[in-house]
Coordinates of N, CA and C in Angstrom, one line a residue:
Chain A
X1 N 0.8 -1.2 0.0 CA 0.0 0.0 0.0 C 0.9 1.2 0.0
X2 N 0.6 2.1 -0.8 CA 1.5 3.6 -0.9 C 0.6 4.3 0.3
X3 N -0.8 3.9 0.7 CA -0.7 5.0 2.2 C -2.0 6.0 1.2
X4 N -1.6 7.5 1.9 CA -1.7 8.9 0.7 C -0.9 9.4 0.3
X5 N -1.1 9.6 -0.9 CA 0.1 10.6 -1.1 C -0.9 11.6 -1.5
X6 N 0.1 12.8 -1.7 CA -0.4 14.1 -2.3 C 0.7 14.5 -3.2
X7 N 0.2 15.2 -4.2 CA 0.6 16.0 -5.6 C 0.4 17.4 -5.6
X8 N 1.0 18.5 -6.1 CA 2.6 17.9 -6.0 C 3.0 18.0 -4.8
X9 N 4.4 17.8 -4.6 CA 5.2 18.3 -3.7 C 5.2 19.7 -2.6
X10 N 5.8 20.6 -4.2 CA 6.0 21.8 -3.5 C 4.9 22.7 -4.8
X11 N 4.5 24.3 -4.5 CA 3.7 25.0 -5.9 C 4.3 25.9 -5.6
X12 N 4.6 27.1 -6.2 CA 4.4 28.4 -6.1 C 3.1 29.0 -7.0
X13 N 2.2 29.9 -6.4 CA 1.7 30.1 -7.3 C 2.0 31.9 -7.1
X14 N 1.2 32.6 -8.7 CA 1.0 34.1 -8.2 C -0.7 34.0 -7.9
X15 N -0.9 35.2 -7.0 CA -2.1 36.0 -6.6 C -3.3 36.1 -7.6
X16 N -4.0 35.1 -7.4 CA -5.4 35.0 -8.3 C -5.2 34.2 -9.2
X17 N -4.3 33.0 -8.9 CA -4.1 31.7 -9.8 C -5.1 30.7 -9.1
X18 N -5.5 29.7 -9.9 CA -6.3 28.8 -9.2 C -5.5 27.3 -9.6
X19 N -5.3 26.7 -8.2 CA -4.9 25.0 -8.8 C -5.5 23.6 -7.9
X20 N -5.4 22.9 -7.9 CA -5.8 21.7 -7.8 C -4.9 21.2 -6.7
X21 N -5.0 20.9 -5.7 CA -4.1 19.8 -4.5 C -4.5 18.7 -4.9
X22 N -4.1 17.2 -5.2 CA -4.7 16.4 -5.6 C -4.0 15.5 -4.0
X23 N -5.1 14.6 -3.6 CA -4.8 13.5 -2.3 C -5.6 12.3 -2.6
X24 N -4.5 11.1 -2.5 CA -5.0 9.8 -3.2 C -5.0 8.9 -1.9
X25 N -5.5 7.5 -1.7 CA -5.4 6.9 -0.9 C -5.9 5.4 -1.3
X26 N -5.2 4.6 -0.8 CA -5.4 2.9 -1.5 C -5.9 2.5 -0.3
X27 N -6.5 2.3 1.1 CA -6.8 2.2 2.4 C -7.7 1.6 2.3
X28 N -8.9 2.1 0.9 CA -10.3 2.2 1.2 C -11.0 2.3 2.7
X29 N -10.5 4.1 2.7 CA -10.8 4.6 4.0 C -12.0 5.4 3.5
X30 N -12.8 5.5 4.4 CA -14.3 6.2 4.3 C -13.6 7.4 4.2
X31 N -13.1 8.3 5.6 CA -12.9 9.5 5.9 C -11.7 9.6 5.5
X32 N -12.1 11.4 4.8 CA -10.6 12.2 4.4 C -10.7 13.4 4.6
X33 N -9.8 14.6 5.0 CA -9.8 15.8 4.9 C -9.0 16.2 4.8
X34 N -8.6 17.7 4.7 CA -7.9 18.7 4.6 C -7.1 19.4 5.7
X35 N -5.8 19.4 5.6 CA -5.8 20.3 6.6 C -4.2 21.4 6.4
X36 N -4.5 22.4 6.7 CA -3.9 23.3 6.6 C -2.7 23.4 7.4
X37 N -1.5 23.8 7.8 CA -0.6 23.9 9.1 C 0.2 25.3 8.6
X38 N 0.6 26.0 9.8 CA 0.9 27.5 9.8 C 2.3 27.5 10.8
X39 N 2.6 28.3 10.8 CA 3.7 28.0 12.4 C 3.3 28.5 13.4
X40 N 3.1 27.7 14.3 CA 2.4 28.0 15.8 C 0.7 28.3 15.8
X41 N 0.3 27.8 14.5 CA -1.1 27.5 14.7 C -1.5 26.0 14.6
X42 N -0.4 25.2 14.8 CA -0.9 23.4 14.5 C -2.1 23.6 13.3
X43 N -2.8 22.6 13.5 CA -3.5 21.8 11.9 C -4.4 22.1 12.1
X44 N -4.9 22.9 11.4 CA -6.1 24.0 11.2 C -7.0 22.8 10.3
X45 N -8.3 22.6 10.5 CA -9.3 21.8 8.9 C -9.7 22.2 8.1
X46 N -9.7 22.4 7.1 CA -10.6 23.0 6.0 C -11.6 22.3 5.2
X47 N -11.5 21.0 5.0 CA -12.9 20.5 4.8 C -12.6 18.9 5.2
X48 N -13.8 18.5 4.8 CA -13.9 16.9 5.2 C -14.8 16.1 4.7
X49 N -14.8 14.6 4.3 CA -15.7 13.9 3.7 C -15.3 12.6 4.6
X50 N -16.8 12.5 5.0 CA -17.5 11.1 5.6 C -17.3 9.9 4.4
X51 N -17.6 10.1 3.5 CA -17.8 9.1 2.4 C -18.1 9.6 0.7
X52 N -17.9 9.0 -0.4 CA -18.1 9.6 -1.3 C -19.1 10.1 -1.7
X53 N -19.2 11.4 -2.4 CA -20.0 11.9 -2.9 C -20.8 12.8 -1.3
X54 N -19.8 12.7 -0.2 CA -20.8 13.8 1.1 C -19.1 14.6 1.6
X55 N -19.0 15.7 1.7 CA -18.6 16.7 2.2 C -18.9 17.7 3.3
X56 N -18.1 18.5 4.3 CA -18.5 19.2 4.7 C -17.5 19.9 5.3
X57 N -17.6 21.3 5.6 CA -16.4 22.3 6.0 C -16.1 22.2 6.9
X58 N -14.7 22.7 7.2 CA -14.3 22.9 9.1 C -13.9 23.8 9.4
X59 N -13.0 24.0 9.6 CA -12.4 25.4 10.8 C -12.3 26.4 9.8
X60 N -11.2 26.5 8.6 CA -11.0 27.5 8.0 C -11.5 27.3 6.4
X61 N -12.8 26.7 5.9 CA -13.1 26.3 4.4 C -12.9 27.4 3.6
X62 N -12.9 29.2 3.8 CA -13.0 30.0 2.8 C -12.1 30.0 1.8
X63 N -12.7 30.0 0.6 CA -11.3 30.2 -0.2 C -10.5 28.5 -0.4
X64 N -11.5 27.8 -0.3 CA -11.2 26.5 -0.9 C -12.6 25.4 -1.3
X65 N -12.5 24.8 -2.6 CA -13.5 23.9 -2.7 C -12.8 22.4 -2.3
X66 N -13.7 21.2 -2.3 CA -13.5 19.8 -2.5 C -14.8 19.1 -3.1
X67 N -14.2 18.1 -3.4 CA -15.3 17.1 -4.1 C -15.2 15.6 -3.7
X68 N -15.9 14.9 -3.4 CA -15.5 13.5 -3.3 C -16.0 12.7 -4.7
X69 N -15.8 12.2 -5.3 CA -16.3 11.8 -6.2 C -16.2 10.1 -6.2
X70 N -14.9 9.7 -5.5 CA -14.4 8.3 -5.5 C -14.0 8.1 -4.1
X71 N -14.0 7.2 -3.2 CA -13.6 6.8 -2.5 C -12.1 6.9 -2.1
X72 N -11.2 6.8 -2.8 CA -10.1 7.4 -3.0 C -9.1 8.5 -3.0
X73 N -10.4 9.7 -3.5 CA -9.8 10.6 -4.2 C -10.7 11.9 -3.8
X74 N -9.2 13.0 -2.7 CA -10.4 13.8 -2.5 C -9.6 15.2 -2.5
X75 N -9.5 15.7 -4.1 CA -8.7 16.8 -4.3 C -9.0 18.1 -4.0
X76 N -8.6 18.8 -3.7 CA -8.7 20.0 -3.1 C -8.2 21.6 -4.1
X77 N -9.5 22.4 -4.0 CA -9.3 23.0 -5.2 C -8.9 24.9 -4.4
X78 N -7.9 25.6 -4.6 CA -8.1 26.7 -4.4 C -8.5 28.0 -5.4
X79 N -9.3 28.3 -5.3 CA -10.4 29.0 -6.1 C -9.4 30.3 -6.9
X80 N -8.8 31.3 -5.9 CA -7.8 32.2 -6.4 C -7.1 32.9 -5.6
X81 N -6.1 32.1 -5.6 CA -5.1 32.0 -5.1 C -4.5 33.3 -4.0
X82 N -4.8 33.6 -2.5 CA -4.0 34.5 -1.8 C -2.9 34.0 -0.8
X83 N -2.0 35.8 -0.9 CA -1.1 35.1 -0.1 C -1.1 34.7 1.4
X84 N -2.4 35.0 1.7 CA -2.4 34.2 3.5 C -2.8 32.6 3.2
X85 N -3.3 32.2 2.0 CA -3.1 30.3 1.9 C -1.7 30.0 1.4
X86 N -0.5 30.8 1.7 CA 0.6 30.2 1.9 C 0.6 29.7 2.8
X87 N 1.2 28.0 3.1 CA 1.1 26.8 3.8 C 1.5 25.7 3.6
X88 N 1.7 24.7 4.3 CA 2.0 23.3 4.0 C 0.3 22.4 4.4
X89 N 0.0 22.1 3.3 CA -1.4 21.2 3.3 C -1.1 19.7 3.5
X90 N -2.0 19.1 4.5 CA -2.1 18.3 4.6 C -3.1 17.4 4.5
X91 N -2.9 16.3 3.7 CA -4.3 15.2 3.6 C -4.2 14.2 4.1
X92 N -5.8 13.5 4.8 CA -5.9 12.6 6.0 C -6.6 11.5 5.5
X93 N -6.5 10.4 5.8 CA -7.5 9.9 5.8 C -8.1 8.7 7.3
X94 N -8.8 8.3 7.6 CA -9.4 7.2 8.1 C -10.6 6.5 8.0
X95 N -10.4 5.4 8.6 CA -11.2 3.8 8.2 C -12.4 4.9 8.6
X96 N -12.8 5.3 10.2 CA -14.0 5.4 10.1 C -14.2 6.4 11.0
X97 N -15.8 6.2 11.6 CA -15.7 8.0 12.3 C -16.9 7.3 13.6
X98 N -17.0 6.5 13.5 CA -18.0 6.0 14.9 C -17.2 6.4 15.7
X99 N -15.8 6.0 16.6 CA -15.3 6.7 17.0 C -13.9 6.7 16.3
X100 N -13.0 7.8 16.7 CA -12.4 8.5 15.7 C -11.3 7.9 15.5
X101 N -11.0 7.2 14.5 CA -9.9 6.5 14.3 C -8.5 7.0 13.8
X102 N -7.5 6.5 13.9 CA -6.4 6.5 13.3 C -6.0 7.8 12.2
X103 N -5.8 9.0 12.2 CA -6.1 9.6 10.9 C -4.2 9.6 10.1
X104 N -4.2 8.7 9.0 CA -3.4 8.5 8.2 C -2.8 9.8 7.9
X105 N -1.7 10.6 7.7 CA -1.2 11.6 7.3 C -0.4 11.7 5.8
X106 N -0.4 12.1 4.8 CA 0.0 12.3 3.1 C 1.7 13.3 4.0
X107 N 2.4 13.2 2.8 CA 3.6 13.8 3.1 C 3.7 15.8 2.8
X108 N 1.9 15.8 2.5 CA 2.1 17.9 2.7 C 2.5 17.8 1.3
X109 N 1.8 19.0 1.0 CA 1.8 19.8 -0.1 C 2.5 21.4 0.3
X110 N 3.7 21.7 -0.1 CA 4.1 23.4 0.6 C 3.7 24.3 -0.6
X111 N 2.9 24.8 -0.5 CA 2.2 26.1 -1.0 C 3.0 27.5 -1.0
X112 N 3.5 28.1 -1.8 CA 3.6 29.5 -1.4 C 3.1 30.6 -3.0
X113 N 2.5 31.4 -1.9 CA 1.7 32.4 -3.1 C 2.2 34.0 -3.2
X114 N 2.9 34.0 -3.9 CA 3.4 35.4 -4.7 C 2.8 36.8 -4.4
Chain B
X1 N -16.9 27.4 19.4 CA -16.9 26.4 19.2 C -15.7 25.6 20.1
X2 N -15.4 24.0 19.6 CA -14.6 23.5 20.4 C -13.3 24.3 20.5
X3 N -12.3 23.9 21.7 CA -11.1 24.5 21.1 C -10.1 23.7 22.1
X4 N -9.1 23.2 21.7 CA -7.9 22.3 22.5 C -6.9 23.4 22.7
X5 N -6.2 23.3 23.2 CA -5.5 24.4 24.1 C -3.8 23.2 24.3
X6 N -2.6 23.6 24.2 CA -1.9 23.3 24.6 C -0.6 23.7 24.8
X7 N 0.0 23.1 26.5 CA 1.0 23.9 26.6 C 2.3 22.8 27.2
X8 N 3.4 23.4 26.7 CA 4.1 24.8 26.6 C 4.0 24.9 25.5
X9 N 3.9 25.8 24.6 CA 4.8 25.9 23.3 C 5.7 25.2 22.6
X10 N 6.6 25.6 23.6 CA 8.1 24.9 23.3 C 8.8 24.2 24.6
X11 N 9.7 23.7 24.3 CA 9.9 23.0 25.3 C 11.9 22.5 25.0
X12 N 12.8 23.0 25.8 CA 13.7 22.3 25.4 C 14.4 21.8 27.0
X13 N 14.8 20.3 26.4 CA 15.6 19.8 27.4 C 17.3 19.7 27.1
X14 N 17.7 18.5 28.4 CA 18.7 18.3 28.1 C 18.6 16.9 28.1
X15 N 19.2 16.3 27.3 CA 19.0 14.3 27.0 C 19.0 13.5 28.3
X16 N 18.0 12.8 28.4 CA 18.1 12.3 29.7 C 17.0 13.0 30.7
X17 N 16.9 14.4 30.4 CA 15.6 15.0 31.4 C 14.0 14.5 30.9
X18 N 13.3 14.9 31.7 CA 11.9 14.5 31.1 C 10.7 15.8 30.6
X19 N 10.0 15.2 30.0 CA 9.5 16.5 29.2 C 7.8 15.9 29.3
X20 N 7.1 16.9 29.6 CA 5.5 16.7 29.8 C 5.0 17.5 29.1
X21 N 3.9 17.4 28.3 CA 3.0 18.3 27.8 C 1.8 18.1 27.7
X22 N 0.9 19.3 27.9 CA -0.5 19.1 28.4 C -1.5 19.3 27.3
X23 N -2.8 18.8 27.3 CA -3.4 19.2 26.6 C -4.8 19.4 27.3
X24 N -5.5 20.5 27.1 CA -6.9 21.1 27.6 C -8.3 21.2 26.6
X25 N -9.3 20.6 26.5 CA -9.9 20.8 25.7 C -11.7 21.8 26.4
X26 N -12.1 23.0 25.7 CA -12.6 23.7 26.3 C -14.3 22.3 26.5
X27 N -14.5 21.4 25.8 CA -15.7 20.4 25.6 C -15.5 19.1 26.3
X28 N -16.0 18.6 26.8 CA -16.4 16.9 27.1 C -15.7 16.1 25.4
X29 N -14.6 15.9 25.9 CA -14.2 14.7 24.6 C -14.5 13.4 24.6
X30 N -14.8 12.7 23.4 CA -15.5 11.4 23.1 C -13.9 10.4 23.5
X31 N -12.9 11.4 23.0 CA -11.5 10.5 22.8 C -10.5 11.0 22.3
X32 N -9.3 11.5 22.8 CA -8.2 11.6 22.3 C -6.9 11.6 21.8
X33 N -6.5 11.9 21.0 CA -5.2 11.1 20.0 C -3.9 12.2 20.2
X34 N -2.8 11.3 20.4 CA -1.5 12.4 20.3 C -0.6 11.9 19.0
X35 N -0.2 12.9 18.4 CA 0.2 12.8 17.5 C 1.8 13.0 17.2
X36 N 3.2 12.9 16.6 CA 4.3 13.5 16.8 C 4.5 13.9 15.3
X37 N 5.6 15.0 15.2 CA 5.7 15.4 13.7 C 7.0 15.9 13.7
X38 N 8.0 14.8 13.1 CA 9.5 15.5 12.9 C 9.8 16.5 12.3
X39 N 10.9 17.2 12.2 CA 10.9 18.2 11.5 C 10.9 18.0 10.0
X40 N 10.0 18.8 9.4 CA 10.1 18.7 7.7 C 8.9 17.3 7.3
X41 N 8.5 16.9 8.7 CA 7.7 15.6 8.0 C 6.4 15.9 8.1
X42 N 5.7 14.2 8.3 CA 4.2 14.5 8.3 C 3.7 14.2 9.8
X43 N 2.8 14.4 10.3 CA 2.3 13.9 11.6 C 1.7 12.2 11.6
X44 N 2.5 11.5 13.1 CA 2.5 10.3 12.8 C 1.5 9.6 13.8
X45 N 0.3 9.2 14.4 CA -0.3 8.2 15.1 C 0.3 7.7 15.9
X46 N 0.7 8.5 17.4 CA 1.1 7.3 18.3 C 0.4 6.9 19.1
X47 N -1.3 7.5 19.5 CA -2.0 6.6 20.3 C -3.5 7.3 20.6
X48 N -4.5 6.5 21.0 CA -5.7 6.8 21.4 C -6.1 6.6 22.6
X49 N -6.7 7.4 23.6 CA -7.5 7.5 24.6 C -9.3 7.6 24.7
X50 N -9.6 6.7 25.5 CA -11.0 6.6 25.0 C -11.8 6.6 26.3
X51 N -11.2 5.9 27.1 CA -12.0 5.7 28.7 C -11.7 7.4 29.8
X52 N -12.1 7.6 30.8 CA -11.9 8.1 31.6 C -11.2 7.9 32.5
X53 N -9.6 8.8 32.6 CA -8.9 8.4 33.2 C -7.6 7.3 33.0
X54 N -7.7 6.9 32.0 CA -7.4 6.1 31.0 C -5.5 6.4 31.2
X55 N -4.8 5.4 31.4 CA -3.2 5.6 31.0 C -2.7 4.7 30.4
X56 N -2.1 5.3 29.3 CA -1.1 3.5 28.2 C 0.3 4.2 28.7
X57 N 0.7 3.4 28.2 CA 2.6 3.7 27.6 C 2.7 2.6 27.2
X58 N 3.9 3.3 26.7 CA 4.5 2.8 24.8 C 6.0 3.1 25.3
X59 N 6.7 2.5 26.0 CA 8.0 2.5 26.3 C 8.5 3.8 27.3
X60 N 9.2 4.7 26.8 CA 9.4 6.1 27.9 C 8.2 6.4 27.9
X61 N 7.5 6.9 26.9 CA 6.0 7.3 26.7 C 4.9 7.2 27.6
X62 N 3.6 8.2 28.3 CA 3.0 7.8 29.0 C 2.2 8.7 29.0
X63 N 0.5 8.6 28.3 CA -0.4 9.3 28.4 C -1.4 8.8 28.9
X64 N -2.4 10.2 29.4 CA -2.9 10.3 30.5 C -4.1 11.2 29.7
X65 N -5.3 10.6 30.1 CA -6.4 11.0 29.7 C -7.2 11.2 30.6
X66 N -7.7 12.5 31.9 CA -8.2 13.0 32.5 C -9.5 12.8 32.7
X67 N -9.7 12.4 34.2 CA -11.0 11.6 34.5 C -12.4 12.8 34.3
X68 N -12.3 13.6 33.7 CA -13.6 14.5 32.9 C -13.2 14.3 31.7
X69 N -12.7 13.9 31.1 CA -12.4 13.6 29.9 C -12.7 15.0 28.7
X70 N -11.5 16.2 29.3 CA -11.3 17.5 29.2 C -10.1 17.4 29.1
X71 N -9.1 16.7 29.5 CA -7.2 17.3 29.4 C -6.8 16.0 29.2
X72 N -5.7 15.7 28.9 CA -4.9 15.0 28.6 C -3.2 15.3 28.8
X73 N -2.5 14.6 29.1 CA -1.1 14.7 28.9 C -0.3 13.5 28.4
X74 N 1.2 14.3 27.9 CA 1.7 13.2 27.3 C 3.4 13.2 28.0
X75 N 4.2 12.2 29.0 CA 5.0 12.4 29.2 C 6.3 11.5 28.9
X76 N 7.5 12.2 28.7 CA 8.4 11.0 28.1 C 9.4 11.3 29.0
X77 N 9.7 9.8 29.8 CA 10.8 9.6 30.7 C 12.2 9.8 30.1
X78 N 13.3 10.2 30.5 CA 14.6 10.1 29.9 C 14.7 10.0 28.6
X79 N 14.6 11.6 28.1 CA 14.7 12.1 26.5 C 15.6 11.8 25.9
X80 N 15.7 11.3 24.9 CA 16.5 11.0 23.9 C 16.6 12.0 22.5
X81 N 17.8 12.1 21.6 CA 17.7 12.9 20.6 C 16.6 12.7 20.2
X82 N 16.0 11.5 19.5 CA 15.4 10.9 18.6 C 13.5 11.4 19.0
X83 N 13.5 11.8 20.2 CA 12.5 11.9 20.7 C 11.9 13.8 20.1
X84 N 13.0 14.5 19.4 CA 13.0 15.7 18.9 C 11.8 15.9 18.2
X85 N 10.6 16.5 18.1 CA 9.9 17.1 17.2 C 8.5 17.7 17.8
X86 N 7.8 18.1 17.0 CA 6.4 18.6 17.9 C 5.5 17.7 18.0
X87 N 4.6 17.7 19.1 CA 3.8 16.7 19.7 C 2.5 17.4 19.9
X88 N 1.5 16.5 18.9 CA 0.1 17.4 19.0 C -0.9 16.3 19.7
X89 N -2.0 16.8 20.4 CA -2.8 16.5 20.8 C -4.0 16.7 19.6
X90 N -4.9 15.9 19.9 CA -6.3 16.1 19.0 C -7.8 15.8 19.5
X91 N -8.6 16.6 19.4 CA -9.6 16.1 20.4 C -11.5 15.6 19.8
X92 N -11.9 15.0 19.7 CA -12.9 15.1 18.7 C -14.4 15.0 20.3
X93 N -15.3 16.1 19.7 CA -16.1 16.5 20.8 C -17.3 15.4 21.1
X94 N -16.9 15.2 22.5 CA -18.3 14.2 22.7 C -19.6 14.1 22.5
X95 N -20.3 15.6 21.5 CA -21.5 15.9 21.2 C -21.5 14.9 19.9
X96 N -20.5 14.2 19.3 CA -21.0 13.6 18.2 C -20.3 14.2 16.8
X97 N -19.1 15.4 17.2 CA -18.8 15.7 16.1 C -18.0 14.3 14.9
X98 N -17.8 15.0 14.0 CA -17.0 14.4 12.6 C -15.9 14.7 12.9
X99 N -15.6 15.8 13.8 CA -14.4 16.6 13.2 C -13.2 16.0 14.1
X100 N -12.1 16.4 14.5 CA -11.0 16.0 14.9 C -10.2 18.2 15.4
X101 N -10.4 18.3 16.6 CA -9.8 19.3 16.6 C -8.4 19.3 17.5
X102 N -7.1 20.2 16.8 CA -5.8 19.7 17.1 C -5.5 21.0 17.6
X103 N -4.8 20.8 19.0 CA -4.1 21.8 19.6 C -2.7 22.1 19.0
X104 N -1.5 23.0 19.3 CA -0.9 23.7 18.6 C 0.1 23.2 18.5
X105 N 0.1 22.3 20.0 CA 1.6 21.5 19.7 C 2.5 21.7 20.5
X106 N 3.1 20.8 21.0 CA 4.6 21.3 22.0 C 6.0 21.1 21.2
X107 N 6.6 22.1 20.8 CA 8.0 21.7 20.1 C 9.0 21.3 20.9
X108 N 9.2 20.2 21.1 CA 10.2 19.6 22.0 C 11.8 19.7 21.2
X109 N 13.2 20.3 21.8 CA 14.1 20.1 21.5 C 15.1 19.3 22.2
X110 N 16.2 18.4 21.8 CA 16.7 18.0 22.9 C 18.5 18.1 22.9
X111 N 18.8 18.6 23.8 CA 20.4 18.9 23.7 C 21.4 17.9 24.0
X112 N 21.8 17.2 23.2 CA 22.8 15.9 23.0 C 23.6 16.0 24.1

């Protein structure tokens, strides 16, 4: 099993670019989310899905979409691009959510915006 | 809303001393998880708390899940380099949330 990974690595973007975080997982884990990390703010959430095709926001969603579409696959879209979502993103996943299991960690996506 | 709280910030030892860090959550938690994150890496699963009052350990390691099941701590006997990075707590709220809420973290350093 590769786990999650996330794509790419590192981005730069400039100011009012829009791109795609892409987060994959071979688990066949129900739950996945988003999460943001700042320095000295720990892991902020920006969204979350129970299961495919259901979504729902958390702490910081503005200024970011998601989609579940596959069980797998739950990319993360920033709409246009500013420089306070400079960050290192992180995607999660786990088996389940009755009580809160294990949450898998991807190796971060580092963001910086122009 | 919920909010996890944790302290110190930072934290530096000397190898061999011991290092504690707390964690406070403003809600009744269903259960919660500590996490560690080396530097430059990802955050890794080292354990869950679920009962009231609850203590494991996992070698030096030894966490502590507070009999209101509101704080938590995580203590490591005789630091080691290897034991170097930030340590988060995470709390998910006994009302039934989805969510997983994570305090800020103790950055532990350790002087060889």
């Amino acid at each position: 099993n590769a786990g999650v990974t996330q794509t790419p690595k590192f981005q730069v973007l400039k100011t009012g670019q829009s791109m795609t975080l892409q987060c994959a997982q071979d688990m066949n884990h129900e739950y996945m989310s988003w999460y943001r990390q700042d320095p000295g703010m720990g892991l902020r959430l920006i969204h979350y899905s129970v299961g495919a095709g259901i979504t729902d926001q958390g702490e910081v969603p503005n200024g970011y979409n998601v989609s579940r579409s596959t069980t797998e696959d739950f990319p993360l879209r920033l709409l246009s691009a500013a420089p306070s979502q400079t960050s290192v993103y992180f995607c999660a996943s786990s088996r389940g959510q009755l009580i809160t299991d294990t949450q898998y960690f991807g190796p971060g996506t580092r963001l910086t915006v122009l | 809303g919920q909010q996890v709280m944790q302290i110190p910030q930072y934290q530096h030892v000397q190898e061999g001393e011991d290092f504690t860090t707390y964690c406070n959550s403003s809600t009744t938690l269903s259960n919660i998880q500590w996490y560690k994150q080396r530097p430059g890496g990802h955050p890794v699963f080292l354990i869950q708390l679920v009962k009231s009052g609850e203590v494991k350990k996992q070698k030096r390691l030894t966490f502590q899940f507070g009999e209101a099941k509101k704080n938590s701590s995580l203590h490591i006997t005789a630091t080691q380099t290897t034991d170097v990075g930030t340590y988060f707590c995470a709390g998910q709220d006994q009302g039934g949330s989805e969510k997983l809420v994570f305090g800020k973290g103790t950055k532990l350093t350790v002087n060889p």
